PDB file of C-alpha atoms in Angstrom:
ATOM      1  CA  MET A   1      39.224  -2.357  10.545  1.00 47.00           C
ATOM      2  CA  ARG A   2      39.218  -0.147  13.918  1.00 55.00           C
ATOM      3  CA  GLN A   3      35.940  -0.009  15.622  1.00 62.00           C
ATOM      4  CA  GLU A   4      36.702   3.777  15.514  1.00 60.00           C
ATOM      5  CA  ASP A   5      36.581   3.691  11.889  1.00 55.00           C
ATOM      6  CA  ARG A   6      33.379   2.054  11.891  1.00 59.00           C
ATOM      7  CA  ASP A   7      31.943   4.089  13.869  1.00 64.00           C
ATOM      8  CA  ASP A   8      32.601   6.901  11.132  1.00 65.00           C
ATOM      9  CA  PRO A   9      30.778   6.677   8.552  1.00 55.00           C
ATOM     10  CA  GLY A  10      33.257   8.951   6.528  1.00 57.00           C
ATOM     11  CA  ALA A  11      35.580   5.951   6.723  1.00 63.00           C
ATOM     12  CA  THR A  12      36.721   4.059   3.655  1.00 67.00           C
ATOM     13  CA  GLY A  13      38.271   1.610   1.891  1.00 82.00           C
ATOM     14  CA  SER A  14      37.113  -1.189   4.436  1.00 88.00           C
ATOM     15  CA  LEU A  15      36.154  -4.569   2.044  1.00 93.00           C
ATOM     16  CA  LEU A  16      35.420  -6.666   4.890  1.00 96.00           C
ATOM     17  CA  LEU A  17      32.057  -7.896   3.983  1.00 96.00           C
ATOM     18  CA  GLU A  18      30.420  -7.423   7.860  1.00 94.00           C
ATOM     19  CA  ASP A  19      31.069  -3.355   6.681  1.00 95.00           C
ATOM     20  CA  GLN A  20      29.476  -3.094   3.063  1.00 95.00           C
ATOM     21  CA  LEU A  21      26.357  -0.870   3.355  1.00 95.00           C
ATOM     22  CA  CYS A  22      25.369  -3.186   0.512  1.00 95.00           C
ATOM     23  CA  PHE A  23      25.923  -6.064   2.045  1.00 97.00           C
ATOM     24  CA  ALA A  24      23.438  -5.417   4.937  1.00 96.00           C
ATOM     25  CA  LEU A  25      20.635  -3.816   2.928  1.00 96.00           C
ATOM     26  CA  TYR A  26      20.602  -7.402   0.824  1.00 97.00           C
ATOM     27  CA  ALA A  27      20.706  -8.859   4.488  1.00 98.00           C
ATOM     28  CA  ALA A  28      18.113  -7.372   5.681  1.00 96.00           C
ATOM     29  CA  GLN A  29      15.817  -7.461   2.351  1.00 96.00           C
ATOM     30  CA  ARG A  30      16.289 -11.423   2.615  1.00 97.00           C
ATOM     31  CA  ALA A  31      15.202 -11.396   6.245  1.00 96.00           C
ATOM     32  CA  VAL A  32      12.519  -9.227   5.757  1.00 95.00           C
ATOM     33  CA  THR A  33      11.127 -11.140   2.547  1.00 95.00           C
ATOM     34  CA  ALA A  34      11.757 -14.250   3.981  1.00 96.00           C
ATOM     35  CA  ALA A  35       9.312 -12.817   7.154  1.00 96.00           C
ATOM     36  CA  TYR A  36       6.317 -12.007   4.854  1.00 97.00           C
ATOM     37  CA  ARG A  37       6.436 -14.995   3.444  1.00 97.00           C
ATOM     38  CA  PRO A  38       4.148 -17.171   5.318  1.00 97.00           C
ATOM     39  CA  LEU A  39       1.650 -14.590   5.673  1.00 97.00           C
ATOM     40  CA  LEU A  40       1.834 -13.976   1.788  1.00 98.00           C
ATOM     41  CA  GLU A  41       1.606 -18.018   1.376  1.00 97.00           C
ATOM     42  CA  ASP A  42      -1.782 -18.015   3.248  1.00 95.00           C
ATOM     43  CA  LEU A  43      -2.733 -15.475   0.969  1.00 97.00           C
ATOM     44  CA  GLY A  44      -1.759 -17.242  -2.411  1.00 96.00           C
ATOM     45  CA  LEU A  45       0.874 -14.577  -3.295  1.00 97.00           C
ATOM     46  CA  THR A  46       4.153 -14.306  -3.581  1.00 96.00           C
ATOM     47  CA  TYR A  47       6.085 -11.125  -2.335  1.00 96.00           C
ATOM     48  CA  PRO A  48       6.611  -9.474  -5.326  1.00 96.00           C
ATOM     49  CA  GLN A  49       3.055  -9.809  -6.438  1.00 97.00           C
ATOM     50  CA  TYR A  50       1.603  -8.810  -3.247  1.00 98.00           C
ATOM     51  CA  LEU A  51       3.842  -5.587  -4.290  1.00 97.00           C
ATOM     52  CA  VAL A  52       1.912  -5.085  -7.122  1.00 98.00           C
ATOM     53  CA  LEU A  53      -1.383  -5.945  -5.780  1.00 98.00           C
ATOM     54  CA  LEU A  54      -0.560  -2.750  -3.068  1.00 98.00           C
ATOM     55  CA  VAL A  55      -0.209  -0.093  -5.380  1.00 98.00           C
ATOM     56  CA  LEU A  56      -3.684  -0.996  -7.507  1.00 97.00           C
ATOM     57  CA  TRP A  57      -5.128  -1.639  -4.007  1.00 98.00           C
ATOM     58  CA  GLU A  58      -3.537   1.811  -3.160  1.00 97.00           C
ATOM     59  CA  ARG A  59      -5.243   3.256  -6.750  1.00 96.00           C
ATOM     60  CA  GLY A  60      -7.524   1.989  -8.135  1.00 93.00           C
ATOM     61  CA  GLU A  61      -6.053   1.236 -11.373  1.00 94.00           C
ATOM     62  CA  ALA A  62      -2.769   1.676 -13.106  1.00 95.00           C
ATOM     63  CA  GLY A  63      -0.998   1.311 -16.210  1.00 93.00           C
ATOM     64  CA  VAL A  64       1.844  -1.031 -16.948  1.00 93.00           C
ATOM     65  CA  LYS A  65       4.152   1.643 -16.869  1.00 92.00           C
ATOM     66  CA  GLU A  66       3.268   3.496 -14.002  1.00 94.00           C
ATOM     67  CA  LEU A  67       2.979  -0.244 -11.794  1.00 96.00           C
ATOM     68  CA  ALA A  68       6.641  -0.391 -13.507  1.00 96.00           C
ATOM     69  CA  GLY A  69       7.545   2.606 -12.054  1.00 95.00           C
ATOM     70  CA  ALA A  70       5.863   2.854  -8.527  1.00 97.00           C
ATOM     71  CA  LEU A  71       7.686  -0.592  -7.936  1.00 97.00           C
ATOM     72  CA  ARG A  72      10.660   0.239  -9.583  1.00 94.00           C
ATOM     73  CA  LEU A  73      10.702  -2.757 -11.969  1.00 94.00           C
ATOM     74  CA  ASP A  74      11.585  -2.923 -15.336  1.00 93.00           C
ATOM     75  CA  TYR A  75       8.531  -3.471 -17.881  1.00 91.00           C
ATOM     76  CA  GLY A  76       9.431  -7.074 -18.827  1.00 92.00           C
ATOM     77  CA  THR A  77       9.524  -8.251 -14.490  1.00 94.00           C
ATOM     78  CA  VAL A  78       6.233  -6.731 -14.429  1.00 95.00           C
ATOM     79  CA  SER A  79       4.194  -8.446 -17.392  1.00 94.00           C
ATOM     80  CA  PRO A  80       5.413 -11.551 -16.221  1.00 95.00           C
ATOM     81  CA  LEU A  81       3.932 -10.736 -12.591  1.00 96.00           C
ATOM     82  CA  LEU A  82       0.322  -9.353 -14.134  1.00 97.00           C
ATOM     83  CA  LYS A  83      -0.186 -12.825 -16.317  1.00 96.00           C
ATOM     84  CA  ARG A  84       0.040 -14.705 -13.294  1.00 97.00           C
ATOM     85  CA  LEU A  85      -2.368 -12.444 -10.907  1.00 98.00           C
ATOM     86  CA  GLU A  86      -4.544 -12.400 -14.429  1.00 97.00           C
ATOM     87  CA  ALA A  87      -4.703 -16.106 -14.245  1.00 98.00           C
ATOM     88  CA  ALA A  88      -4.962 -16.055 -10.699  1.00 97.00           C
ATOM     89  CA  GLY A  89      -8.256 -13.892 -11.148  1.00 98.00           C
ATOM     90  CA  LEU A  90      -6.993 -11.227  -8.722  1.00 98.00           C
ATOM     91  CA  VAL A  91      -6.363  -8.386 -11.571  1.00 98.00           C
ATOM     92  CA  ARG A  92      -7.942  -7.413 -15.172  1.00 96.00           C
ATOM     93  CA  LYS A  93      -6.037  -5.983 -17.858  1.00 94.00           C
ATOM     94  CA  GLU A  94      -7.788  -3.967 -20.467  1.00 90.00           C
ATOM     95  CA  ARG A  95      -6.442  -1.678 -23.089  1.00 87.00           C
ATOM     96  CA  ALA A  96      -7.423   1.892 -22.885  1.00 75.00           C
ATOM     97  CA  ALA A  97     -10.189   3.429 -24.668  1.00 77.00           C
ATOM     98  CA  ASP A  98      -8.056   6.419 -25.385  1.00 78.00           C
ATOM     99  CA  ASP A  99      -4.927   4.756 -26.265  1.00 76.00           C
ATOM    100  CA  GLU A 100      -4.916   0.983 -27.901  1.00 76.00           C
ATOM    101  CA  ARG A 101      -1.511   1.145 -27.190  1.00 80.00           C
ATOM    102  CA  SER A 102      -1.778   1.485 -23.234  1.00 84.00           C
ATOM    103  CA  VAL A 103      -2.701  -1.622 -21.148  1.00 88.00           C
ATOM    104  CA  ARG A 104      -5.091  -0.260 -17.344  1.00 93.00           C
ATOM    105  CA  VAL A 105      -4.778  -3.065 -14.552  1.00 96.00           C
ATOM    106  CA  ALA A 106      -7.490  -3.419 -12.031  1.00 97.00           C
ATOM    107  CA  CYS A 107      -8.062  -5.378  -9.190  1.00 97.00           C
ATOM    108  CA  THR A 108     -11.003  -7.867 -10.054  1.00 97.00           C
ATOM    109  CA  GLY A 109     -13.905  -8.700  -7.174  1.00 97.00           C
ATOM    110  CA  ARG A 110     -11.485 -11.378  -6.076  1.00 97.00           C
ATOM    111  CA  GLY A 111      -8.362  -8.997  -5.805  1.00 97.00           C
ATOM    112  CA  GLU A 112     -10.229  -6.542  -3.490  1.00 97.00           C
ATOM    113  CA  GLN A 113     -11.216  -9.144  -1.661  1.00 97.00           C
ATOM    114  CA  LEU A 114      -8.294 -10.544  -1.075  1.00 97.00           C
ATOM    115  CA  ARG A 115      -7.092  -6.575   0.288  1.00 96.00           C
ATOM    116  CA  GLU A 116      -9.674  -7.660   3.161  1.00 95.00           C
ATOM    117  CA  ARG A 117      -7.335 -10.511   4.157  1.00 96.00           C
ATOM    118  CA  ALA A 118      -4.261  -8.591   3.171  1.00 97.00           C
ATOM    119  CA  VAL A 119      -4.972  -5.636   5.840  1.00 96.00           C
ATOM    120  CA  ARG A 120      -3.272  -8.073   9.111  1.00 96.00           C
ATOM    121  CA  VAL A 121      -0.101  -8.385   7.300  1.00 97.00           C
ATOM    122  CA  PRO A 122       1.876  -5.300   7.809  1.00 94.00           C
ATOM    123  CA  GLY A 123       0.862  -5.305  11.371  1.00 94.00           C
ATOM    124  CA  THR A 124       1.766  -9.055  12.176  1.00 95.00           C
ATOM    125  CA  LEU A 125       5.074  -8.513  10.296  1.00 94.00           C
ATOM    126  CA  LEU A 126       5.292  -5.685  12.568  1.00 93.00           C
ATOM    127  CA  THR A 127       4.439  -7.239  15.682  1.00 94.00           C
ATOM    128  CA  SER A 128       7.175 -10.345  14.470  1.00 93.00           C
ATOM    129  CA  THR A 129      10.174  -8.198  14.206  1.00 93.00           C
ATOM    130  CA  GLY A 130       9.647  -7.170  17.752  1.00 95.00           C
ATOM    131  CA  LEU A 131      10.417  -2.855  16.898  1.00 94.00           C
ATOM    132  CA  ALA A 132       8.327  -0.088  17.614  1.00 94.00           C
ATOM    133  CA  ALA A 133       6.264   1.509  15.551  1.00 92.00           C
ATOM    134  CA  GLN A 134       8.188   4.530  15.564  1.00 95.00           C
ATOM    135  CA  GLU A 135      11.322   2.902  14.754  1.00 96.00           C
ATOM    136  CA  VAL A 136      10.235   1.445  11.720  1.00 94.00           C
ATOM    137  CA  ALA A 137       8.852   4.942  10.776  1.00 95.00           C
ATOM    138  CA  ARG A 138      12.073   6.295  11.420  1.00 97.00           C
ATOM    139  CA  LEU A 139      13.922   3.665   9.892  1.00 96.00           C
ATOM    140  CA  ARG A 140      11.884   3.369   6.737  1.00 95.00           C
ATOM    141  CA  GLU A 141      12.213   7.127   6.134  1.00 97.00           C
ATOM    142  CA  GLU A 142      16.125   6.732   6.576  1.00 97.00           C
ATOM    143  CA  LEU A 143      15.902   4.017   3.931  1.00 96.00           C
ATOM    144  CA  TRP A 144      13.990   5.910   0.982  1.00 96.00           C
ATOM    145  CA  ARG A 145      16.267   8.755   1.837  1.00 97.00           C
ATOM    146  CA  LEU A 146      19.026   6.391   1.273  1.00 96.00           C
ATOM    147  CA  ALA A 147      17.202   5.144  -2.027  1.00 94.00           C
ATOM    148  CA  GLU A 148      16.981   9.126  -3.359  1.00 94.00           C
ATOM    149  CA  ARG A 149      20.978   9.413  -3.119  1.00 95.00           C
ATOM    150  CA  ALA A 150      21.987   6.171  -4.144  1.00 94.00           C
ATOM    151  CA  ALA A 151      19.918   7.151  -7.571  1.00 92.00           C
ATOM    152  CA  ALA A 152      21.051  10.784  -7.614  1.00 93.00           C
ATOM    153  CA  ALA A 153      24.683   9.012  -7.345  1.00 92.00           C
ATOM    154  CA  ALA A 154      24.143   6.099  -9.641  1.00 89.00           C
ATOM    155  CA  ASP A 155      22.670   9.085 -12.412  1.00 86.00           C
ATOM    156  CA  ARG A 156      26.054  11.172 -11.816  1.00 84.00           C
ATOM    157  CA  TYR A 157      28.115   7.592 -12.833  1.00 80.00           C
TER     158      TYR A 157
END
């Protein structure tokens, strides 16, 4: 593919791996997750467990469906994560008082204490990338815009 075509966001038809948006996102996601790994290992967490705790630290408590929605995961993926976090003593699950079918999840005291240690993770990761905070904010905004547009496109098919 010619350089001019690569620079044109409307160019189509290239089957070169390096030209695929999906592959650039995949490679970036793997690299970012790998950069998080040692920071989260210090906390005894995996990346998906960290994401669950981020939602709970933000909201205080959440239903399992609410957690799955926030993380854009299905129930079958969230349930084992919660079991491991519960076994580690970081979250507790309780049946909702108003609906026995509904389960609410919240951090335990130990889970809240972990928040105090986790607060350094985002800044440490930012520093390790060498990106300025403004660059990260702009990139995050563009990625959310892409996610919304891709979701809308998927709904059309």
